[in-house]
Short mmCIF file of C-alpha atoms in Angstrom, two decimals:
data_model
loop_
_atom_site.label_atom_id
_atom_site.label_comp_id
_atom_site.label_asym_id
_atom_site.label_seq_id
_atom_site.Cartn_x
_atom_site.Cartn_y
_atom_site.Cartn_z
CA MET A 20 61.36 -36.96 -29.33
CA SER A 21 59.81 -40.32 -30.18
CA ARG A 22 59.29 -43.04 -27.66
CA ARG A 23 62.38 -44.81 -28.97
CA ASP A 24 64.99 -42.08 -28.98
CA ALA A 25 64.59 -40.35 -25.63
CA LEU A 26 67.38 -38.77 -23.61
CA VAL A 27 67.24 -40.22 -20.09
CA LEU A 28 69.10 -38.86 -17.06
CA VAL A 29 70.10 -41.68 -14.70
CA ALA A 30 71.23 -40.49 -11.26
CA ASP A 31 72.66 -43.26 -9.09
CA ASP A 32 75.86 -43.35 -7.04
CA ASP A 33 76.21 -47.06 -7.81
CA ASN A 34 78.15 -47.08 -11.08
CA SER A 35 77.32 -50.72 -11.86
CA SER A 36 73.61 -50.01 -11.41
CA SER A 37 73.58 -46.94 -13.68
CA SER A 38 75.66 -48.79 -16.27
CA ALA A 39 73.18 -51.69 -16.26
CA ILE A 40 70.25 -49.27 -16.64
CA GLU A 41 71.99 -47.59 -19.58
CA LYS A 42 72.39 -50.95 -21.33
CA MET A 43 68.75 -51.89 -20.64
CA LEU A 44 67.41 -48.65 -22.10
CA ALA A 45 69.76 -48.78 -25.10
CA LYS A 46 67.71 -51.78 -26.29
CA ASP A 47 64.85 -49.34 -26.94
CA GLY A 48 67.09 -46.78 -28.60
CA HIS A 49 67.30 -44.43 -25.63
CA ARG A 50 70.44 -42.45 -24.78
CA CYS A 51 71.52 -41.94 -21.17
CA LEU A 52 73.27 -39.27 -19.15
CA ARG A 53 74.75 -40.58 -15.90
CA ALA A 54 75.14 -38.68 -12.64
CA ARG A 55 76.81 -40.00 -9.47
CA ASN A 56 75.23 -37.60 -6.98
CA GLY A 57 72.33 -35.21 -6.61
CA GLN A 58 74.25 -32.04 -7.44
CA GLU A 59 75.60 -33.53 -10.65
CA ALA A 60 72.08 -34.69 -11.52
CA LEU A 61 70.72 -31.15 -11.20
CA ARG A 62 73.53 -29.71 -13.29
CA LEU A 63 72.98 -32.26 -16.07
CA PHE A 64 69.23 -31.74 -15.96
CA TRP A 65 69.44 -27.98 -16.51
CA ASP A 66 72.25 -28.26 -19.06
CA GLU A 67 70.82 -31.10 -21.16
CA ARG A 68 67.05 -31.05 -20.45
CA PRO A 69 66.45 -34.81 -20.71
CA ASP A 70 63.07 -36.32 -21.61
CA LEU A 71 62.92 -38.46 -18.46
CA ILE A 72 64.76 -38.66 -15.13
CA ILE A 73 65.58 -41.81 -13.16
CA LEU A 74 66.56 -40.92 -9.59
CA ASP A 75 67.99 -43.23 -6.97
CA VAL A 76 66.51 -42.15 -3.64
CA MET A 77 69.74 -42.59 -1.66
CA MET A 78 72.52 -40.46 -3.17
CA PRO A 79 75.29 -38.28 -1.70
CA LEU A 80 75.14 -34.45 -1.55
CA LEU A 81 71.44 -34.35 -2.48
CA ASP A 82 69.14 -37.36 -2.30
CA GLY A 83 66.62 -38.23 -4.99
CA PHE A 84 63.72 -36.56 -3.19
CA GLN A 85 65.66 -33.29 -2.86
CA VAL A 86 66.63 -33.36 -6.53
CA CYS A 87 63.00 -33.93 -7.54
CA GLU A 88 61.78 -31.09 -5.32
CA ARG A 89 64.24 -28.64 -6.86
CA ILE A 90 63.35 -29.67 -10.39
CA ARG A 91 59.61 -29.40 -9.68
CA GLU A 92 60.03 -25.80 -8.56
CA HIS A 93 60.50 -24.93 -12.25
CA ASP A 94 59.58 -28.01 -14.30
CA ARG A 95 56.38 -29.97 -13.79
CA ALA A 96 56.31 -31.88 -17.05
CA THR A 97 59.46 -34.04 -17.21
CA PRO A 98 58.64 -37.54 -15.88
CA VAL A 99 60.51 -38.70 -12.77
CA LEU A 100 61.01 -42.38 -11.92
CA PHE A 101 62.37 -43.12 -8.44
CA LEU A 102 64.59 -46.13 -7.67
CA THR A 103 64.93 -47.43 -4.14
CA ALA A 104 66.05 -50.48 -2.21
CA LYS A 105 63.10 -49.91 0.11
CA GLY A 106 59.56 -51.10 -0.38
CA ASP A 107 58.28 -48.80 2.35
CA ILE A 108 54.90 -47.23 1.52
CA VAL A 109 55.96 -44.11 3.45
CA ASP A 110 58.88 -43.68 1.06
CA LYS A 111 56.51 -44.00 -1.89
CA ARG A 112 54.10 -41.45 -0.50
CA ILE A 113 56.95 -38.98 -0.07
CA GLY A 114 58.06 -39.58 -3.64
CA TYR A 115 54.61 -39.17 -5.16
CA GLY A 116 53.87 -36.19 -2.93
CA ILE A 117 56.85 -34.17 -4.18
CA GLY A 118 56.15 -34.82 -7.83
CA GLY A 119 57.47 -38.28 -8.69
CA ASP A 120 55.58 -40.11 -11.43
CA ASP A 121 56.51 -43.70 -10.69
CA TYR A 122 58.49 -45.89 -8.32
CA LEU A 123 60.63 -48.97 -8.89
CA VAL A 124 62.03 -51.09 -6.05
CA LYS A 125 65.45 -52.72 -6.46
CA PRO A 126 66.17 -55.31 -7.65
CA PHE A 127 64.07 -55.06 -10.82
CA SER A 128 64.18 -56.71 -14.22
CA GLY A 129 65.21 -54.98 -17.40
CA GLU A 130 61.80 -55.70 -18.88
CA GLU A 131 60.01 -54.03 -15.97
CA LEU A 132 62.24 -50.95 -16.20
CA ARG A 133 61.69 -50.65 -19.94
CA LEU A 134 57.92 -50.99 -19.57
CA ARG A 135 57.79 -48.27 -16.89
CA VAL A 136 60.01 -45.94 -18.90
CA GLY A 137 57.98 -46.55 -22.05
CA ALA A 138 54.71 -45.80 -20.25
CA LEU A 139 56.06 -42.57 -18.75
CA LEU A 140 57.40 -41.37 -22.09
CA ARG A 141 54.11 -42.15 -23.85
CA ARG A 142 52.12 -40.16 -21.31
CA ALA A 143 54.56 -37.24 -21.49
CA GLN A 144 54.36 -37.21 -25.28
CA ILE A 145 50.55 -37.29 -25.26
CA ALA A 146 50.45 -34.45 -22.73
CA ALA A 147 52.91 -32.37 -24.77
CA GLU A 148 50.94 -32.90 -27.99
CA ALA A 149 47.69 -31.99 -26.25
CA ALA A 150 49.24 -28.83 -24.81
CA ALA A 151 50.61 -27.83 -28.22
CA SER A 152 47.25 -28.23 -29.96
CA ALA A 153 45.11 -26.68 -27.22
CA PRO A 154 44.06 -23.01 -27.18
CA GLN A 155 46.47 -20.77 -25.30
CA SER A 156 43.98 -20.16 -22.52
CA GLU A 157 41.36 -22.61 -21.29
CA LEU A 158 40.30 -21.19 -17.98
CA TYR A 159 37.47 -22.49 -15.85
CA HIS A 160 36.06 -20.16 -13.19
CA VAL A 161 33.83 -20.98 -10.26
CA GLY A 162 33.61 -18.54 -7.37
CA ASP A 163 37.12 -17.33 -6.53
CA LEU A 164 38.68 -20.43 -8.11
CA GLU A 165 40.34 -20.38 -11.53
CA VAL A 166 41.71 -23.56 -13.14
CA ASN A 167 43.67 -23.70 -16.38
CA VAL A 168 42.33 -26.90 -17.92
CA ARG A 169 45.37 -27.24 -20.17
CA THR A 170 48.11 -26.83 -17.56
CA GLY A 171 46.33 -27.56 -14.28
CA ASN A 172 47.53 -24.24 -12.84
CA VAL A 173 45.17 -23.01 -10.14
CA ARG A 174 44.51 -19.54 -8.76
CA LEU A 175 42.38 -18.64 -5.79
CA ALA A 176 41.22 -15.03 -5.51
CA GLY A 177 43.92 -14.17 -8.06
CA LYS A 178 46.78 -15.83 -6.17
CA ARG A 179 48.64 -18.86 -7.50
CA VAL A 180 48.02 -22.07 -5.55
CA GLU A 181 51.18 -24.20 -5.42
CA LEU A 182 50.23 -27.73 -6.38
CA THR A 183 52.38 -30.77 -7.14
CA PRO A 184 52.28 -32.07 -10.74
CA LYS A 185 49.84 -34.86 -9.83
CA GLU A 186 47.61 -32.47 -7.89
CA SER A 187 47.59 -30.16 -10.92
CA ARG A 188 46.63 -33.05 -13.20
CA ILE A 189 43.75 -34.00 -10.91
CA MET A 190 42.47 -30.41 -10.98
CA ALA A 191 42.83 -30.25 -14.77
CA VAL A 192 40.84 -33.46 -15.20
CA LEU A 193 38.07 -32.35 -12.82
CA ALA A 194 37.91 -28.90 -14.45
CA SER A 195 37.64 -30.40 -17.94
CA HIS A 196 34.08 -31.51 -17.06
CA PRO A 197 32.82 -29.44 -14.10
CA GLY A 198 30.01 -31.08 -12.19
CA GLU A 199 30.83 -34.52 -13.61
CA VAL A 200 31.69 -37.22 -11.09
CA TYR A 201 35.03 -39.00 -11.48
CA SER A 202 35.55 -42.23 -9.58
CA LYS A 203 38.93 -43.05 -8.06
CA ARG A 204 39.36 -45.57 -10.85
CA ASP A 205 38.60 -42.90 -13.48
CA LEU A 206 41.23 -40.56 -12.04
CA ILE A 207 43.92 -43.24 -11.77
CA GLU A 208 43.34 -44.35 -15.37
CA GLU A 209 43.26 -40.76 -16.66
CA ILE A 210 46.37 -39.56 -14.81
CA TRP A 211 48.57 -42.60 -14.16
CA GLY A 212 47.35 -44.95 -16.89
CA GLU A 213 45.36 -48.17 -16.94
CA GLU A 214 48.40 -50.22 -15.93
CA TYR A 215 48.06 -48.67 -12.45
CA LEU A 216 44.40 -49.57 -11.86
CA ASP A 217 45.34 -52.34 -9.44
CA SER A 218 47.93 -50.27 -7.56
CA SER A 219 47.67 -48.74 -4.10
CA ILE A 220 47.55 -45.12 -5.30
CA ALA A 221 45.59 -43.19 -2.66
CA ILE A 222 43.47 -40.66 -4.54
CA SER A 223 41.86 -39.59 -1.27
CA VAL A 224 45.28 -38.42 0.00
CA TYR A 225 45.77 -36.22 -3.06
CA ILE A 226 42.25 -34.79 -2.70
CA ARG A 227 42.88 -34.04 0.97
CA ARG A 228 46.09 -32.16 0.12
CA ILE A 229 44.38 -30.20 -2.66
CA ARG A 230 41.57 -29.16 -0.33
CA ALA A 231 44.03 -28.07 2.34
CA LYS A 232 45.56 -25.68 -0.19
CA LEU A 233 42.45 -24.14 -1.74
CA GLU A 234 39.33 -24.73 0.35
CA PRO A 235 38.27 -22.04 2.86
CA ASP A 236 37.08 -24.92 5.07
CA PRO A 237 38.51 -28.31 3.97
CA SER A 238 36.01 -30.14 6.20
CA GLU A 239 33.18 -28.54 4.19
CA PRO A 240 34.64 -28.41 0.68
CA ARG A 241 33.16 -25.82 -1.64
CA TYR A 242 35.12 -26.59 -4.79
CA VAL A 243 36.41 -30.19 -4.81
CA GLN A 244 33.38 -32.12 -3.66
CA THR A 245 32.90 -35.74 -2.64
CA VAL A 246 29.98 -37.69 -4.05
CA TRP A 247 29.69 -40.49 -1.54
CA HIS A 248 30.35 -44.01 -2.87
CA CYS A 249 30.92 -42.53 -6.34
CA GLY A 250 33.95 -40.24 -6.46
CA TYR A 251 34.79 -36.57 -6.79
CA ARG A 252 33.55 -33.59 -8.79
CA LEU A 253 34.47 -29.95 -9.26
CA ALA A 254 31.74 -27.47 -8.37
CA ASP A 255 29.96 -25.89 -11.34
CA GLU A 256 27.89 -22.75 -11.94
CA GLU A 257 24.74 -24.34 -10.57
CA ASP A 258 26.51 -24.98 -7.27
CA GLU A 259 27.55 -21.33 -7.16
CA LYS A 260 23.98 -20.19 -7.82
CA ARG A 261 22.71 -22.36 -4.98
CA ASP A 262 25.43 -21.08 -2.65
CA SER A 263 24.71 -17.44 -3.47
CA SER A 264 20.96 -17.90 -3.02
CA GLY A 265 21.47 -19.68 0.31
CA GLU A 266 19.74 -22.89 -0.81
#
């Protein structure tokens, strides 16, 4: 799959909207599958395994959020772009929280759609190439925490911690350089891309959710630590030595 011949699943109950999107993306050589409701979108996704999914939030049978949630139970890699007529920040937080990668508010221009789709496909391709060339196991251990630096999968005391795709990416980035401080800007650029540096992405919200899932006491984080006025870091071996010695 190159960036100019992707298979894109477009799920929107508005036939004129999905038809327009198909024509916009055809300019970049992409092919489209069209679904008119959430159930049809799921069926097409599992049958055809597209490279990217465009989901209208408001659809019959299953809405876009429900479709995304079901896909993310088994697939964390395929990019998801939400479409909505709402500009509500609450809607966006729900979408990002369940594994959406980007958000586009109707009406939008063809150029904007093509730029967003291109950026998502580039990041997915880079991630896939990195995963293919990486060693099969790149595990970082600190205390009871285990992070797979390649996949972002996390285990705590041997049990899998269920993270969203973005939460997994944050953990993978932090675990790639334990002890190193990443600013909010660093994390946004690394995970979302530099085109999102001026966006309202709330890294602190993601960190809070991660801590709630893996910290024994989220108010006194042991693993995902805050460095005030700087950013966040993942605890390293020196932290563990200090903890075990009671320093």
